[in-house]
Coordinates of C-alpha atoms in Angstrom, one line a residue:
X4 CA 90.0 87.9 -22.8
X5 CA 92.8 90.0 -23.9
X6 CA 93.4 91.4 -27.2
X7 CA 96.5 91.5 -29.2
X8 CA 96.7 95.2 -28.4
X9 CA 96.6 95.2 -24.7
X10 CA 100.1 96.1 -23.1
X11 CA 100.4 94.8 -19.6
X12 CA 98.5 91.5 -18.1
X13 CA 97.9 92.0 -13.9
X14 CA 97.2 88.4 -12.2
X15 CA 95.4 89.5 -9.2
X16 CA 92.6 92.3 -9.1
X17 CA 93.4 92.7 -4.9
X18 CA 94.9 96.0 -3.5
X19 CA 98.4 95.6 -5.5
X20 CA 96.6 94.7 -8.8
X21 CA 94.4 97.3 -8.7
X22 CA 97.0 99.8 -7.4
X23 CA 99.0 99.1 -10.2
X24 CA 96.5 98.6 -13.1
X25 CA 95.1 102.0 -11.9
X26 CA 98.4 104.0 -12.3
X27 CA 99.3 102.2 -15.7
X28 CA 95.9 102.6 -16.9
X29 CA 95.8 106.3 -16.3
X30 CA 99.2 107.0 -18.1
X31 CA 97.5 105.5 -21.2
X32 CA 98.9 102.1 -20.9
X33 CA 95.9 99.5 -22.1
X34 CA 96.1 97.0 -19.3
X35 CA 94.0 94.0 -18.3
X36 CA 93.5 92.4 -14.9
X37 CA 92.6 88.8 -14.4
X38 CA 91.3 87.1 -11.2
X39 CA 90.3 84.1 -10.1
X40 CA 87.7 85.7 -8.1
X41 CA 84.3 86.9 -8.5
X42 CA 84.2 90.2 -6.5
X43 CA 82.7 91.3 -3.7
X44 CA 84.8 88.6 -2.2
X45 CA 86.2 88.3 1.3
X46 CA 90.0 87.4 2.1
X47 CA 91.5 86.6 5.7
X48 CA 93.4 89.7 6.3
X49 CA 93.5 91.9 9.0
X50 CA 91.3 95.0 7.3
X51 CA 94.1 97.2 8.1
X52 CA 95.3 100.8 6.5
X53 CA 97.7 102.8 8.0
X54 CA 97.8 106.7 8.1
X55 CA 100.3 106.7 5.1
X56 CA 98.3 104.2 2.7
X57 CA 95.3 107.0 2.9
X58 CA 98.2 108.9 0.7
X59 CA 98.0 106.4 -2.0
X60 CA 93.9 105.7 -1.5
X61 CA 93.5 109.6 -2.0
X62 CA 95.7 109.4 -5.2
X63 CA 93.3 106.6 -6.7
X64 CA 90.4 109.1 -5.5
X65 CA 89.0 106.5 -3.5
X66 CA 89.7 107.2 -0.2
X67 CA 86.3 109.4 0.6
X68 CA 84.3 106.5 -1.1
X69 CA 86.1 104.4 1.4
X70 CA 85.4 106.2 4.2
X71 CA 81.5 107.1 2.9
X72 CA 81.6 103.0 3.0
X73 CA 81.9 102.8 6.6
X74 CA 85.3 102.4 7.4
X75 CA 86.5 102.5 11.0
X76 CA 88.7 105.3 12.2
X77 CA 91.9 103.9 14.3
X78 CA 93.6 106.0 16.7
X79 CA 97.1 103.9 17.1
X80 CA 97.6 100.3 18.4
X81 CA 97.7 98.5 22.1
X82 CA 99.9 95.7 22.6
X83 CA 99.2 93.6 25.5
X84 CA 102.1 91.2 26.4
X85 CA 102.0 87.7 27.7
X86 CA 102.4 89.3 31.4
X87 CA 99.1 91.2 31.1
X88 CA 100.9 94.7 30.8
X89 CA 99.4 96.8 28.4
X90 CA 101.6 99.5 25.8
X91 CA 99.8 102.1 24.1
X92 CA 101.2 104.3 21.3
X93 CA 99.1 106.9 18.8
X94 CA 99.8 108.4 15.5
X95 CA 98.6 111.7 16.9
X96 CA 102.0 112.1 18.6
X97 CA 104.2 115.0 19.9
X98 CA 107.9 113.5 17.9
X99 CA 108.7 115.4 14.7
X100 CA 107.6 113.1 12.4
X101 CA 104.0 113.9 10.3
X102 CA 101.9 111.6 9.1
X103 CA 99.7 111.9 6.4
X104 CA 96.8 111.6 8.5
X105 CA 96.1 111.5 12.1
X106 CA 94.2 108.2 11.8
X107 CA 94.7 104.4 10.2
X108 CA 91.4 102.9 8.7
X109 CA 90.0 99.2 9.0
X110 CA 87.3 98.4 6.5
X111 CA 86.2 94.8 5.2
X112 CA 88.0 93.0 2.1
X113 CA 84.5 92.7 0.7
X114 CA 84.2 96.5 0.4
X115 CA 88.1 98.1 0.0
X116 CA 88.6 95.6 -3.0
X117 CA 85.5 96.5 -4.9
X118 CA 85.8 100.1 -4.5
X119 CA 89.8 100.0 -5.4
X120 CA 89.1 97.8 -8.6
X121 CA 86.0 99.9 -9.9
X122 CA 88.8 102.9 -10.1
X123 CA 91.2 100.7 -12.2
X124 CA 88.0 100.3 -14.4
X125 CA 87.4 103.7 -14.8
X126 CA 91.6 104.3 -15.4
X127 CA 90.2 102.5 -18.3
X128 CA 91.7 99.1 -17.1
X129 CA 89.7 96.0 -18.2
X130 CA 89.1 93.2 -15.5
X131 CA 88.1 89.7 -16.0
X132 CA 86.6 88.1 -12.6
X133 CA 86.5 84.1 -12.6
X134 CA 89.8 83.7 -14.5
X135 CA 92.2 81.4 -13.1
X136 CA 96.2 81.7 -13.9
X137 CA 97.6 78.6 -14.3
X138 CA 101.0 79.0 -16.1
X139 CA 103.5 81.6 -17.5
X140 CA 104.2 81.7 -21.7
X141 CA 107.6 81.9 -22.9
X142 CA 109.7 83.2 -25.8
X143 CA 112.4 81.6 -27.7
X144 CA 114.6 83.8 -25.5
X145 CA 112.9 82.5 -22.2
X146 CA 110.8 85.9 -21.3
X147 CA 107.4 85.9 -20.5
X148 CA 104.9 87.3 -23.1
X149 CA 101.8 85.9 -21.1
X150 CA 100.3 83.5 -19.1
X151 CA 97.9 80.4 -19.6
X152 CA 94.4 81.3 -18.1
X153 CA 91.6 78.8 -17.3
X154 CA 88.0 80.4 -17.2
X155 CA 85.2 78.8 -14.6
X156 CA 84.2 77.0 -17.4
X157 CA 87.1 74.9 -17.7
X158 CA 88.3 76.7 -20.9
X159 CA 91.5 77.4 -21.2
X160 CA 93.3 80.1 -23.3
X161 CA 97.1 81.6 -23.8
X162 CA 96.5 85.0 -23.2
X163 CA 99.5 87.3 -24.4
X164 CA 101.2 90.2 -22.9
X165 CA 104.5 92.6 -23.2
X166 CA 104.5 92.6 -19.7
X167 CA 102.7 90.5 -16.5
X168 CA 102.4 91.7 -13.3
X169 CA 102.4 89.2 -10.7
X170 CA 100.2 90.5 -7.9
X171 CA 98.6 87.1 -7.4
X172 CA 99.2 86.8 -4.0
X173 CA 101.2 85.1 -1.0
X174 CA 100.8 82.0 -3.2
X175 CA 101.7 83.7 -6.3
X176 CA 101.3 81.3 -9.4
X177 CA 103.5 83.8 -10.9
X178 CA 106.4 83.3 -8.7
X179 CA 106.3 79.7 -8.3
X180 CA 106.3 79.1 -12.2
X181 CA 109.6 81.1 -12.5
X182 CA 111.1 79.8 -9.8
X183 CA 110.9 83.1 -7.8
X184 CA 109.6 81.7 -4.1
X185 CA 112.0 81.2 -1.1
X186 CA 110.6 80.7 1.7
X187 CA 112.2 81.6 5.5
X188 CA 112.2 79.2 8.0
X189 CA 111.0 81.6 11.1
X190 CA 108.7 82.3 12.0
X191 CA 105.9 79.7 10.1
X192 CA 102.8 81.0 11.2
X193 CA 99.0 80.4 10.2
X194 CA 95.8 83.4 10.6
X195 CA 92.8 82.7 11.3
X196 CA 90.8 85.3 10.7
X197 CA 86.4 85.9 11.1
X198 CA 84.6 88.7 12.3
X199 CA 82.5 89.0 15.5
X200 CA 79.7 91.6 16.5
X201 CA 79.1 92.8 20.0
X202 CA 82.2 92.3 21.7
X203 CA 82.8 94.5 24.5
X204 CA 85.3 97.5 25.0
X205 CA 86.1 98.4 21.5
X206 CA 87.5 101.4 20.9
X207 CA 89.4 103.3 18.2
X208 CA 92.3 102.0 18.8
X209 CA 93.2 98.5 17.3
X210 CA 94.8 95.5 19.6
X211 CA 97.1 92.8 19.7
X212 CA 96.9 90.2 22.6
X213 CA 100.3 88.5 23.1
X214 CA 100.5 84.7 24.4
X215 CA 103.5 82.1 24.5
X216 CA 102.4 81.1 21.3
X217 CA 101.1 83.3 19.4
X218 CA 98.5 86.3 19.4
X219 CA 95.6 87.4 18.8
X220 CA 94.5 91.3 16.9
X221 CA 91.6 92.9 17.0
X222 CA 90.4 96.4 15.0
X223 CA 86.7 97.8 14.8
X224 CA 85.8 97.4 10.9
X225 CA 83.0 99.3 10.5
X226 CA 79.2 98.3 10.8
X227 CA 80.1 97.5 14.5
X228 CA 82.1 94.6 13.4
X229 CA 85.4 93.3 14.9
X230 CA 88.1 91.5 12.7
X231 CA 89.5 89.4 14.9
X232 CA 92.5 87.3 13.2
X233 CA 94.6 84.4 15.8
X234 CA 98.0 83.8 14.4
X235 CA 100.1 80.7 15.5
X236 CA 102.6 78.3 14.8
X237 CA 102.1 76.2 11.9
X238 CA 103.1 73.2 14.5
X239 CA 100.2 74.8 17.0
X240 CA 97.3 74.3 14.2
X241 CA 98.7 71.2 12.9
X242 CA 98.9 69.5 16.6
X243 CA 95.1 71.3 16.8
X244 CA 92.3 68.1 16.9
X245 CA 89.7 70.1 15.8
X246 CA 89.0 72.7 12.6
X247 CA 90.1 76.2 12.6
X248 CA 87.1 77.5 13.7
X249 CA 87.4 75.6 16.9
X250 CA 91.2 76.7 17.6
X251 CA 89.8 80.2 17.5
X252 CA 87.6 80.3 19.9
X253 CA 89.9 77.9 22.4
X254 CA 92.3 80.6 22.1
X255 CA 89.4 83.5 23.2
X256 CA 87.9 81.5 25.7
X257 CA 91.5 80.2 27.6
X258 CA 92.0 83.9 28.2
X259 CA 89.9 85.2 30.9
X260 CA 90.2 88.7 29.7
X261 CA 89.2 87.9 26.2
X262 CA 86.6 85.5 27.8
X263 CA 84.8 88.4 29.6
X264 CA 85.0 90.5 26.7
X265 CA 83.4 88.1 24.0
X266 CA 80.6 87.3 26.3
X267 CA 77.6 87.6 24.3
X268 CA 79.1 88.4 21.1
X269 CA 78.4 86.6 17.9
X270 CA 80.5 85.4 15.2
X271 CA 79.4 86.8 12.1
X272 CA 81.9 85.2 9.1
X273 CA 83.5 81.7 8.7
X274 CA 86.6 81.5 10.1
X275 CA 89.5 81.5 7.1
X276 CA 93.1 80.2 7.4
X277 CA 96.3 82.0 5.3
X278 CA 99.7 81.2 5.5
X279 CA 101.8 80.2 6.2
X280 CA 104.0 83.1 6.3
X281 CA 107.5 84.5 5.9
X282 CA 107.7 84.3 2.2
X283 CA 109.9 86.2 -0.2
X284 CA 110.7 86.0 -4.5
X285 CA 114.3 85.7 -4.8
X286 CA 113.7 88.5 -7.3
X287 CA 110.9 90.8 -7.7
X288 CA 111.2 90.4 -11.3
X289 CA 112.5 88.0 -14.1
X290 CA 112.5 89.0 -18.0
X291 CA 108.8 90.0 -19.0
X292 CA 107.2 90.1 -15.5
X293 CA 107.2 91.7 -12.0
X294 CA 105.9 90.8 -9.0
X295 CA 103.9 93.2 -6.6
X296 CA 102.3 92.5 -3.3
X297 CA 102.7 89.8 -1.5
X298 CA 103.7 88.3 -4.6
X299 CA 107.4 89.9 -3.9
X300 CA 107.2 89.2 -0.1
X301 CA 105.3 88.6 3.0
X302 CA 106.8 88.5 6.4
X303 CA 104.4 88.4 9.4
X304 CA 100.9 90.3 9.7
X305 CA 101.8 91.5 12.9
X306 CA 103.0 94.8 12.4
X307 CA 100.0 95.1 9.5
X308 CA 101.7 96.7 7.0
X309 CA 100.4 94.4 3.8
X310 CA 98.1 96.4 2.5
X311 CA 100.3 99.9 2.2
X312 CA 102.7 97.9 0.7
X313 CA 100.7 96.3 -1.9
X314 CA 99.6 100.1 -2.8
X315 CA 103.0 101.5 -2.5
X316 CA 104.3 98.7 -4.1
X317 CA 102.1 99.4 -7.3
X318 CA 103.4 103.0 -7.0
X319 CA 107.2 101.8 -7.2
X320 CA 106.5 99.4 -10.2
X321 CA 104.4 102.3 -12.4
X322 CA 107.6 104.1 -13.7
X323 CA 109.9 101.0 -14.1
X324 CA 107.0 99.2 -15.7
X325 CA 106.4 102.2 -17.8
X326 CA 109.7 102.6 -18.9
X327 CA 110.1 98.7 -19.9
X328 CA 107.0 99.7 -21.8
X329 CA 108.9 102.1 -23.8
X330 CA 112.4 100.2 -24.1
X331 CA 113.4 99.2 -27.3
X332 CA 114.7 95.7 -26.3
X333 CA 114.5 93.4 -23.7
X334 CA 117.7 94.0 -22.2
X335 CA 116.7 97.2 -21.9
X336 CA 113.6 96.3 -20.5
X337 CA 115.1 94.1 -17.8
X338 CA 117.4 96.6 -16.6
X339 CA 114.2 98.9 -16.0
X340 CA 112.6 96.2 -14.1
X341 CA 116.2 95.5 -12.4
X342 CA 115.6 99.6 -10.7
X343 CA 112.1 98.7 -9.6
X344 CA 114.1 95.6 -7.1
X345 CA 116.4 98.0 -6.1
X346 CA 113.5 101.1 -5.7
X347 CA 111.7 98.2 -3.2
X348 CA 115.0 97.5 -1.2
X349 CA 115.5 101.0 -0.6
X350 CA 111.7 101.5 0.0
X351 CA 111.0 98.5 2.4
X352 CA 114.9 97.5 3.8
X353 CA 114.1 99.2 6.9
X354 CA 110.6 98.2 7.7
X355 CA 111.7 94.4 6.8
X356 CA 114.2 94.8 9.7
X357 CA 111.7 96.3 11.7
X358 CA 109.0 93.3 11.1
X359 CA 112.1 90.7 12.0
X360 CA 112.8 92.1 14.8
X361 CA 109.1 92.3 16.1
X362 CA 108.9 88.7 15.1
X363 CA 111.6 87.5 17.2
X364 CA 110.3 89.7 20.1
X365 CA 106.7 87.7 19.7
X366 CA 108.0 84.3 19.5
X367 CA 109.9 84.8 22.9
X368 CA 107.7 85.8 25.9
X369 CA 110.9 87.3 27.7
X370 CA 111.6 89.4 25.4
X371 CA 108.2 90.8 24.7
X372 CA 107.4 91.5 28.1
X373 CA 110.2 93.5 28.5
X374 CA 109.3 95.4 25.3
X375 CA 106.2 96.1 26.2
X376 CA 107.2 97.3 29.5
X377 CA 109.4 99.7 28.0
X378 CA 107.1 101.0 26.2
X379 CA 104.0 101.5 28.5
X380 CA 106.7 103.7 31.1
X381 CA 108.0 105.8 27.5
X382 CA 105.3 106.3 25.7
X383 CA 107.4 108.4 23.3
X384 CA 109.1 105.1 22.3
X385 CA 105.4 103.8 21.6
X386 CA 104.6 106.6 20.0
X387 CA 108.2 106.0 17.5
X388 CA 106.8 102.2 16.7
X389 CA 103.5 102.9 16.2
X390 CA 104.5 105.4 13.9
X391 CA 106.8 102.7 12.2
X392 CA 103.8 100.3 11.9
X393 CA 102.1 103.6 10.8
X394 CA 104.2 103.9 7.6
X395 CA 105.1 107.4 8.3
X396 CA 107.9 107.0 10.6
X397 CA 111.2 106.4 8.9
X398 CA 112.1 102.7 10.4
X399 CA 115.8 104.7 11.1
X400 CA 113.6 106.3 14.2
X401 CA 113.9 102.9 16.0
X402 CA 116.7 101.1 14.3
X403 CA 119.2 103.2 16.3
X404 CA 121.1 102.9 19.4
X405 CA 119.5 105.3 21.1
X406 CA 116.2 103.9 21.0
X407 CA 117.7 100.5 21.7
X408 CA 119.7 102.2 24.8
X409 CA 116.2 104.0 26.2
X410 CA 114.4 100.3 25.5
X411 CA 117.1 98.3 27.7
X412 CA 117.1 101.1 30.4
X413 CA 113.3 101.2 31.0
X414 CA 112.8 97.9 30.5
X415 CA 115.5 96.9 33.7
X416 CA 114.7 100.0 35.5
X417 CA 113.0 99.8 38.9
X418 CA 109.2 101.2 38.7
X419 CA 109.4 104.0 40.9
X420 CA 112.2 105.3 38.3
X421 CA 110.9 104.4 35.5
X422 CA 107.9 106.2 36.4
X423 CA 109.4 109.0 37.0
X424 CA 111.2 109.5 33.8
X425 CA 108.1 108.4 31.6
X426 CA 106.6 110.9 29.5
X427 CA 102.7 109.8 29.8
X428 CA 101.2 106.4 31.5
X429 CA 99.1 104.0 29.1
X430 CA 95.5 103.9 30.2
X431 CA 94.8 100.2 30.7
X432 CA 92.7 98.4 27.8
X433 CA 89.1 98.4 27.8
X434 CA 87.9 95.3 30.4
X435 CA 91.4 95.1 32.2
X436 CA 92.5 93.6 28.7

């Protein structure tokens, strides 16, 4: 457990954690991360890094070890609405905006999270696997100078800190023991999330399957597997008569595309439920502590943005967390973790609005086929979001009215005009899908 000399406590040792202990821990800072876990360990997510996050993976000097690991290379995304029309947009795209790379990754929880924590260890970060966080500690002044800690033994120990980072997750213990967790109304939504082999038509890019309620992803992961993640209503899975498992593969079978597609293929994982989603802290921080990750907020996995912003999140916090290090008191302090809230508004505003937006445009049928057929006759306006979801396109590109103008028109415009105005056709999905 922590010594009396260690600086900075991180509850969580997933991408955010290990972002974060990594940076501190290679500016000298003697940090420790706890985790509940033993690692390898798997968590339902959909295995998703976009072009920008190989930025931050290259930083960590992890990303070749990542890629030597297997990971998949994705081209862009296909949406396929609840009318059976099919968009496609690339991150290899002709607009003026350049990504980092040409290409998102998908690689397996059990690998990415290994790899990302054995570089916080050799920042010189120490981690301690199969440590549970149970409770914050307090000062006489109400900050936090630690947490309570309960090993797999059962013993249970008050583990100090100057400062804790909360990257513990969408059900931060953190949070909820400050007082930090509001939760939205809309949408409330459950993953389930497993991994098949041998299902037909993959390609490189990955795919979201749209239905009246609710969807479906998949993205190749590497080792010829296919994260395949259903995401419904919490009202859909609590009216469900059977286990998760079973949902899952009602929802593959009831659509005949999907059907022909998963013939013969082979589930490979148990099937594991998270949510439910649309969670945000009131704050990201409070006296003592800051929260990173999904910790701070979660909106909807549909855009799959979570784990670029648990790394970019990490690369906010570092200089406010550095410089509430070096303050000299802890109003002082506070005010430098006050600028890392306001560093993540300006960071993330946009892309929240984006993720609402593509939220409400799910959860109504209407809408989202009219989306979608914008898209598929502008590929250009595919190419924009993609590049949104992509983390390289400034969320400005497609919060304009512009792009809303050029959505509207090709969504109402007969075919034979919108045809002719459209800049490429979208090859249809592997299998019809």
């Amino acid at each position: 457990m922590m010594q009396p000399g260690d600086d900075v406590l991180v509850v969580g040792g997933g991408p955010a954690g290990a972002y974060t202990a990594w940076a501190l821990a290679s500016a000298g800072v003697r940090v420790r991360v706890l985790d509940r876990a033993h690692f390898p360990r798997d968590k339902p997510c959909s295995e998703y890094l976009s072009p920008e996050a190989s930025r931050l993976l290259e930083a960590m000097g992890a990303l070749h070890t990542i890629e030597d690991a297997g990971a998949a290379q994705l081209a862009g995304m296909r949406v396929r609405s609840p009318s059976g029309e099919v968009m496609q947009g690339d991150f290899a795209a002709g607009h003026r905006y350049p990504a980092y790379r040409d290409r998102g990754l998908a690689i397996r929880r059990t690998v990415l999270d290994a790899i990302l924590l054995d570089r916080a260890r050799a920042a010189g970060a120490l981690v301690d696997e199969g440590v549970r966080v149970v409770d914050v500690r307090r000062d006489g002044r109400g900050a936090v100078c630690g947490v309570v800690a309960r090993s797999d033994s059962g013993t249970q120990t008050e583990v100090p800190a100057r400062l804790v980072i909360g990257a513990d997750g969408l059900r931060s213990v953190i949070a909820a023991r400050l007082g930090l967790v509001r939760r939205s109304r809309l949408p409330r939504r459950i993953a389930l999330v497993t991994h098949f082999s041998g299902v037909r038509g993959m390609s490189s890019y990955g795919e979201m399957h749209v239905s009246a309620d609710g969807y479906l992803g998949l993205a190749p992961v590497g080792g010829e597997l296919t994260n395949v993640a259903v995401v419904v209503p919490v009202s859909v899975m609590r009216a469900w008569p059977g286990n998760p498992a079973s949902l899952l593969e009602h929802r593959i079978a009831r659509d005949p595309t999907l059907r022909a597609r998963f013939s013969g293929a082979r589930r490979e994982t148990p099937v594991r439920a998270t949510g439910p989603f649309a969670s945000r802290a009131r704050r990201s921080w409070a006296p003592g502590v800051a929260l990173v990750g999904d910790a701070a907020d979660f909106f909807d996995p549909f855009t799959g943005e979570g784990i670029f912003a648990a790394l970019r999140g990490g690369e906010l916090l570092t200089p406010f967390a550095l410089a509430a290090l070096d303050a000299p008191g802890e109003k002082t302090a506070s005010a430098s973790l006050r600028r890392y809230q306001q560093a993540r508004h300006l960071a993330f505003a946009g892309k929240w609005r984006v993720e609402r937006l593509v939220g409400l445009a799910v959860g109504s049928p209407t809408i989202l086929n009219g989306a979608v057929r914008a898209l598929r006759r502008r590929k250009s306006l595919a190419d924009l979001l993609v590049g949104v979801a992509g983390d390289f396109v400034p969320p400005s590109a497609v919060l304009s009215v512009p792009f809303a103008l050029a959505m509207l028109a090709f969504a109402l415009a007969p075919h034979h005009l919108s045809k002719a105005g459209a800049q490429a056709d979208v090859p249809a999905s592997p299998s019809g899908a």
